[in-house]
PDB file of C-alpha atoms in Angstrom:
ATOM      1  CA  UNK I 212      91.660 -74.250  23.214  1.00  0.00           C
ATOM      2  CA  UNK I 213      90.929 -74.775  19.515  1.00  0.00           C
ATOM      3  CA  UNK I 214      93.897 -75.479  17.153  1.00  0.00           C
ATOM      4  CA  UNK I 215      94.058 -72.969  14.447  1.00  0.00           C
ATOM      5  CA  UNK I 216      95.740 -74.436  11.335  1.00  0.00           C
ATOM      6  CA  UNK I 217      96.693 -72.657   8.021  1.00  0.00           C
ATOM      7  CA  UNK I 218      95.890 -74.590   4.831  1.00  0.00           C
ATOM      8  CA  UNK I 219      97.418 -73.670   1.404  1.00  0.00           C
ATOM      9  CA  UNK I 220      95.500 -74.915  -1.440  1.00  0.00           C
ATOM     10  CA  UNK I 221      97.576 -75.138  -4.553  1.00  0.00           C
ATOM     11  CA  UNK I 222      96.797 -75.236  -8.300  1.00  0.00           C
ATOM     12  CA  UNK I 223      95.465 -78.765  -8.436  1.00  0.00           C
ATOM     13  CA  UNK I 224      92.937 -77.882  -5.519  1.00  0.00           C
ATOM     14  CA  UNK I 225      91.255 -75.063  -7.537  1.00  0.00           C
ATOM     15  CA  UNK I 226      91.559 -76.259 -11.210  1.00  0.00           C
ATOM     16  CA  UNK I 227      92.528 -73.964 -14.092  1.00  0.00           C
ATOM     17  CA  UNK I 228      89.167 -73.011 -15.586  1.00  0.00           C
ATOM     18  CA  UNK I 229      85.884 -71.751 -13.896  1.00  0.00           C
ATOM     19  CA  UNK I 230      84.007 -75.239 -14.529  1.00  0.00           C
ATOM     20  CA  UNK I 231      87.217 -76.923 -13.108  1.00  0.00           C
ATOM     21  CA  UNK I 232      87.228 -74.571 -10.204  1.00  0.00           C
ATOM     22  CA  UNK I 233      83.458 -75.179  -9.316  1.00  0.00           C
ATOM     23  CA  UNK I 234      84.046 -78.859  -9.279  1.00  0.00           C
ATOM     24  CA  UNK I 235      87.506 -78.656  -7.105  1.00  0.00           C
ATOM     25  CA  UNK I 236      86.152 -76.340  -4.469  1.00  0.00           C
ATOM     26  CA  UNK I 237      83.416 -78.697  -3.773  1.00  0.00           C
ATOM     27  CA  UNK I 238      86.164 -81.609  -3.137  1.00  0.00           C
ATOM     28  CA  UNK I 239      88.329 -79.206  -1.278  1.00  0.00           C
ATOM     29  CA  UNK I 240      85.511 -78.111   0.788  1.00  0.00           C
ATOM     30  CA  UNK I 241      84.677 -81.602   1.927  1.00  0.00           C
ATOM     31  CA  UNK I 242      88.165 -82.182   3.293  1.00  0.00           C
ATOM     32  CA  UNK I 243      87.977 -78.606   5.023  1.00  0.00           C
ATOM     33  CA  UNK I 244      84.662 -79.418   6.553  1.00  0.00           C
ATOM     34  CA  UNK I 245      86.224 -82.650   8.057  1.00  0.00           C
ATOM     35  CA  UNK I 246      88.740 -80.438   9.812  1.00  0.00           C
ATOM     36  CA  UNK I 247      86.148 -78.092  11.128  1.00  0.00           C
ATOM     37  CA  UNK I 248      84.178 -81.031  12.473  1.00  0.00           C
ATOM     38  CA  UNK I 249      87.234 -82.137  14.247  1.00  0.00           C
ATOM     39  CA  UNK I 250      87.382 -78.993  16.156  1.00  0.00           C
ATOM     40  CA  UNK I 251      89.966 -76.985  13.892  1.00  0.00           C
ATOM     41  CA  UNK I 252      89.836 -73.403  13.052  1.00  0.00           C
ATOM     42  CA  UNK I 253      90.843 -72.782   9.515  1.00  0.00           C
ATOM     43  CA  UNK I 254      92.685 -70.075   7.741  1.00  0.00           C
ATOM     44  CA  UNK I 255      93.008 -70.965   4.120  1.00  0.00           C
ATOM     45  CA  UNK I 256      95.256 -69.425   1.548  1.00  0.00           C
ATOM     46  CA  UNK I 257      95.187 -70.362  -2.219  1.00  0.00           C
ATOM     47  CA  UNK I 258      97.218 -70.033  -5.470  1.00  0.00           C
ATOM     48  CA  UNK I 259      95.650 -67.900  -8.222  1.00  0.00           C
ATOM     49  CA  UNK I 260      98.187 -68.131 -11.246  1.00  0.00           C
ATOM     50  CA  UNK I 261      95.720 -69.593 -13.587  1.00  0.00           C
ATOM     51  CA  UNK I 262      92.883 -67.467 -12.475  1.00  0.00           C
ATOM     52  CA  UNK I 263      94.856 -64.160 -12.511  1.00  0.00           C
ATOM     53  CA  UNK I 264      96.202 -65.027 -15.860  1.00  0.00           C
ATOM     54  CA  UNK I 265      92.886 -65.651 -17.377  1.00  0.00           C
ATOM     55  CA  UNK I 266      91.672 -62.199 -15.771  1.00  0.00           C
ATOM     56  CA  UNK I 267      94.677 -60.271 -17.170  1.00  0.00           C
ATOM     57  CA  UNK I 268      94.298 -61.850 -20.531  1.00  0.00           C
ATOM     58  CA  UNK I 269      90.624 -60.932 -20.742  1.00  0.00           C
ATOM     59  CA  UNK I 270      91.378 -57.415 -19.422  1.00  0.00           C
ATOM     60  CA  UNK I 271      93.988 -56.919 -22.110  1.00  0.00           C
ATOM     61  CA  UNK I 272      91.733 -58.280 -24.960  1.00  0.00           C
ATOM     62  CA  UNK I 273      89.092 -55.965 -23.703  1.00  0.00           C
ATOM     63  CA  UNK I 274      91.441 -53.154 -23.638  1.00  0.00           C
ATOM     64  CA  UNK I 275      92.145 -53.465 -27.186  1.00  0.00           C
ATOM     65  CA  UNK I 276      88.912 -52.147 -28.149  1.00  0.00           C
ATOM     66  CA  UNK I 277      88.232 -50.068 -25.031  1.00  0.00           C
ATOM     67  CA  UNK I 278      91.667 -48.460 -24.018  1.00  0.00           C
ATOM     68  CA  UNK I 279      90.103 -46.595 -21.085  1.00  0.00           C
ATOM     69  CA  UNK I 280      89.292 -50.075 -19.460  1.00  0.00           C
ATOM     70  CA  UNK I 281      92.791 -51.478 -18.590  1.00  0.00           C
ATOM     71  CA  UNK I 282      93.646 -53.077 -15.347  1.00  0.00           C
ATOM     72  CA  UNK I 283      97.031 -53.386 -13.715  1.00  0.00           C
ATOM     73  CA  UNK I 284      98.018 -57.001 -12.532  1.00  0.00           C
ATOM     74  CA  UNK I 285      97.262 -55.954  -8.718  1.00  0.00           C
ATOM     75  CA  UNK I 286      93.540 -55.342  -9.918  1.00  0.00           C
ATOM     76  CA  UNK I 287      93.526 -58.507 -11.539  1.00  0.00           C
ATOM     77  CA  UNK I 288      94.972 -60.451  -8.782  1.00  0.00           C
ATOM     78  CA  UNK I 289      92.261 -58.829  -6.408  1.00  0.00           C
ATOM     79  CA  UNK I 290      89.639 -59.902  -8.744  1.00  0.00           C
ATOM     80  CA  UNK I 291      90.789 -63.598  -8.662  1.00  0.00           C
ATOM     81  CA  UNK I 292      91.230 -63.500  -4.941  1.00  0.00           C
ATOM     82  CA  UNK I 293      87.615 -62.338  -4.905  1.00  0.00           C
ATOM     83  CA  UNK I 294      86.006 -65.049  -7.176  1.00  0.00           C
ATOM     84  CA  UNK I 295      88.145 -67.844  -5.831  1.00  0.00           C
ATOM     85  CA  UNK I 296      87.212 -66.776  -2.313  1.00  0.00           C
ATOM     86  CA  UNK I 297      83.595 -66.454  -3.340  1.00  0.00           C
ATOM     87  CA  UNK I 298      83.512 -69.997  -4.765  1.00  0.00           C
ATOM     88  CA  UNK I 299      85.502 -71.576  -1.983  1.00  0.00           C
ATOM     89  CA  UNK I 300      83.578 -69.900   0.848  1.00  0.00           C
ATOM     90  CA  UNK I 301      80.238 -70.743  -0.605  1.00  0.00           C
ATOM     91  CA  UNK I 302      81.284 -74.518  -1.026  1.00  0.00           C
ATOM     92  CA  UNK I 303      82.594 -74.495   2.439  1.00  0.00           C
ATOM     93  CA  UNK I 304      79.525 -72.946   3.941  1.00  0.00           C
ATOM     94  CA  UNK I 305      77.355 -75.416   2.040  1.00  0.00           C
ATOM     95  CA  UNK I 306      79.333 -78.409   3.224  1.00  0.00           C
ATOM     96  CA  UNK I 307      79.204 -77.343   6.794  1.00  0.00           C
ATOM     97  CA  UNK I 308      75.492 -76.710   6.728  1.00  0.00           C
ATOM     98  CA  UNK I 309      74.931 -80.026   5.153  1.00  0.00           C
ATOM     99  CA  UNK I 310      76.510 -81.387   8.093  1.00  0.00           C
ATOM    100  CA  UNK I 311      74.653 -79.432  10.550  1.00  0.00           C
ATOM    101  CA  UNK I 312      77.666 -77.179  11.404  1.00  0.00           C
ATOM    102  CA  UNK I 313      76.455 -73.410  11.689  1.00  0.00           C
ATOM    103  CA  UNK I 314      79.875 -71.410  11.396  1.00  0.00           C
ATOM    104  CA  UNK I 315      80.742 -68.202   9.400  1.00  0.00           C
ATOM    105  CA  UNK I 316      82.944 -68.429   6.400  1.00  0.00           C
ATOM    106  CA  UNK I 317      84.476 -65.343   5.185  1.00  0.00           C
ATOM    107  CA  UNK I 318      86.903 -64.246   2.449  1.00  0.00           C
ATOM    108  CA  UNK I 319      89.339 -61.709   2.854  1.00  0.00           C
ATOM    109  CA  UNK I 320      91.404 -60.008   0.129  1.00  0.00           C
ATOM    110  CA  UNK I 321      95.109 -59.467   0.686  1.00  0.00           C
ATOM    111  CA  UNK I 322      98.007 -57.350  -0.555  1.00  0.00           C
ATOM    112  CA  UNK I 323     101.744 -58.000  -0.162  1.00  0.00           C
ATOM    113  CA  UNK I 324     104.692 -55.869  -0.724  1.00  0.00           C
ATOM    114  CA  UNK I 325     107.129 -57.415  -3.062  1.00  0.00           C
ATOM    115  CA  UNK I 326     110.746 -56.456  -3.411  1.00  0.00           C
ATOM    116  CA  UNK I 327     110.998 -55.217  -7.191  1.00  0.00           C
ATOM    117  CA  UNK I 328     114.629 -56.033  -6.943  1.00  0.00           C
ATOM    118  CA  UNK I 329     114.306 -59.567  -5.992  1.00  0.00           C
ATOM    119  CA  UNK I 330     116.550 -61.732  -8.061  1.00  0.00           C
ATOM    120  CA  UNK I 331     113.669 -64.156  -8.552  1.00  0.00           C
ATOM    121  CA  UNK I 332     112.147 -61.628 -11.051  1.00  0.00           C
ATOM    122  CA  UNK I 333     115.112 -62.234 -13.353  1.00  0.00           C
ATOM    123  CA  UNK I 334     114.019 -65.848 -14.014  1.00  0.00           C
ATOM    124  CA  UNK I 335     110.113 -66.138 -13.688  1.00  0.00           C
ATOM    125  CA  UNK I 336     108.949 -69.573 -13.626  1.00  0.00           C
ATOM    126  CA  UNK I 337     105.152 -69.086 -14.204  1.00  0.00           C
ATOM    127  CA  UNK I 338     103.892 -67.611 -17.358  1.00  0.00           C
ATOM    128  CA  UNK I 339     100.778 -65.163 -16.686  1.00  0.00           C
ATOM    129  CA  UNK I 340      98.840 -63.599 -19.555  1.00  0.00           C
ATOM    130  CA  UNK I 341      98.465 -63.955 -23.084  1.00  0.00           C
ATOM    131  CA  UNK I 342     100.543 -64.905 -26.036  1.00  0.00           C
ATOM    132  CA  UNK I 343     101.585 -61.924 -28.254  1.00  0.00           C
ATOM    133  CA  UNK I 344     103.182 -61.335 -31.505  1.00  0.00           C
ATOM    134  CA  UNK I 345     106.484 -59.531 -31.745  1.00  0.00           C
ATOM    135  CA  UNK I 346     104.885 -56.133 -32.070  1.00  0.00           C
ATOM    136  CA  UNK I 347     102.561 -56.628 -29.133  1.00  0.00           C
ATOM    137  CA  UNK I 348     105.520 -57.892 -26.922  1.00  0.00           C
ATOM    138  CA  UNK I 349     107.584 -54.713 -27.858  1.00  0.00           C
ATOM    139  CA  UNK I 350     104.723 -52.522 -26.715  1.00  0.00           C
ATOM    140  CA  UNK I 351     104.415 -54.249 -23.499  1.00  0.00           C
ATOM    141  CA  UNK I 352     108.102 -54.129 -22.717  1.00  0.00           C
ATOM    142  CA  UNK I 353     107.800 -50.444 -23.529  1.00  0.00           C
ATOM    143  CA  UNK I 354     105.391 -50.015 -20.714  1.00  0.00           C
ATOM    144  CA  UNK I 355     107.864 -51.723 -18.454  1.00  0.00           C
ATOM    145  CA  UNK I 356     106.259 -54.831 -18.451  1.00  0.00           C
ATOM    146  CA  UNK I 357     108.410 -58.241 -18.493  1.00  0.00           C
ATOM    147  CA  UNK I 358     107.786 -60.438 -21.515  1.00  0.00           C
ATOM    148  CA  UNK I 359     109.258 -63.877 -22.220  1.00  0.00           C
ATOM    149  CA  UNK I 360     109.406 -65.506 -25.517  1.00  0.00           C
ATOM    150  CA  UNK I 361     107.536 -68.955 -25.354  1.00  0.00           C
ATOM    151  CA  UNK I 362     107.828 -71.434 -28.115  1.00  0.00           C
TER     152      UNK I 362
END
């Protein structure tokens, strides 16, 4: 029976910009292909904070001139999962093919249910989004979004 393992790729495994991500996924793909070569079935999960923050910022900026084109954080998260998954699956598939291993690689987008009353929401540790002036921050808070002052 083949062993199935779950691998979580964190921030450093993916980079924080698209060029960094392109390079990082190739490095990660080589390690992942080693595991496939050893007979493991892989389930890969990954972080997406820098990527979802970048997408959310871009959507907010675009929304300033096109108010009908806004995207909630959940949609930005799906976008980031899609483009990270796309880069990762292509890099893993290319590495496997280079080694003569013909296996499929797939990306699956996920959703989770988060308890909005979780105490952790009172003390966020990751900044996601853009820097705003006081007026913009107040407008975001009026929408029900959490805003934190950063020096």
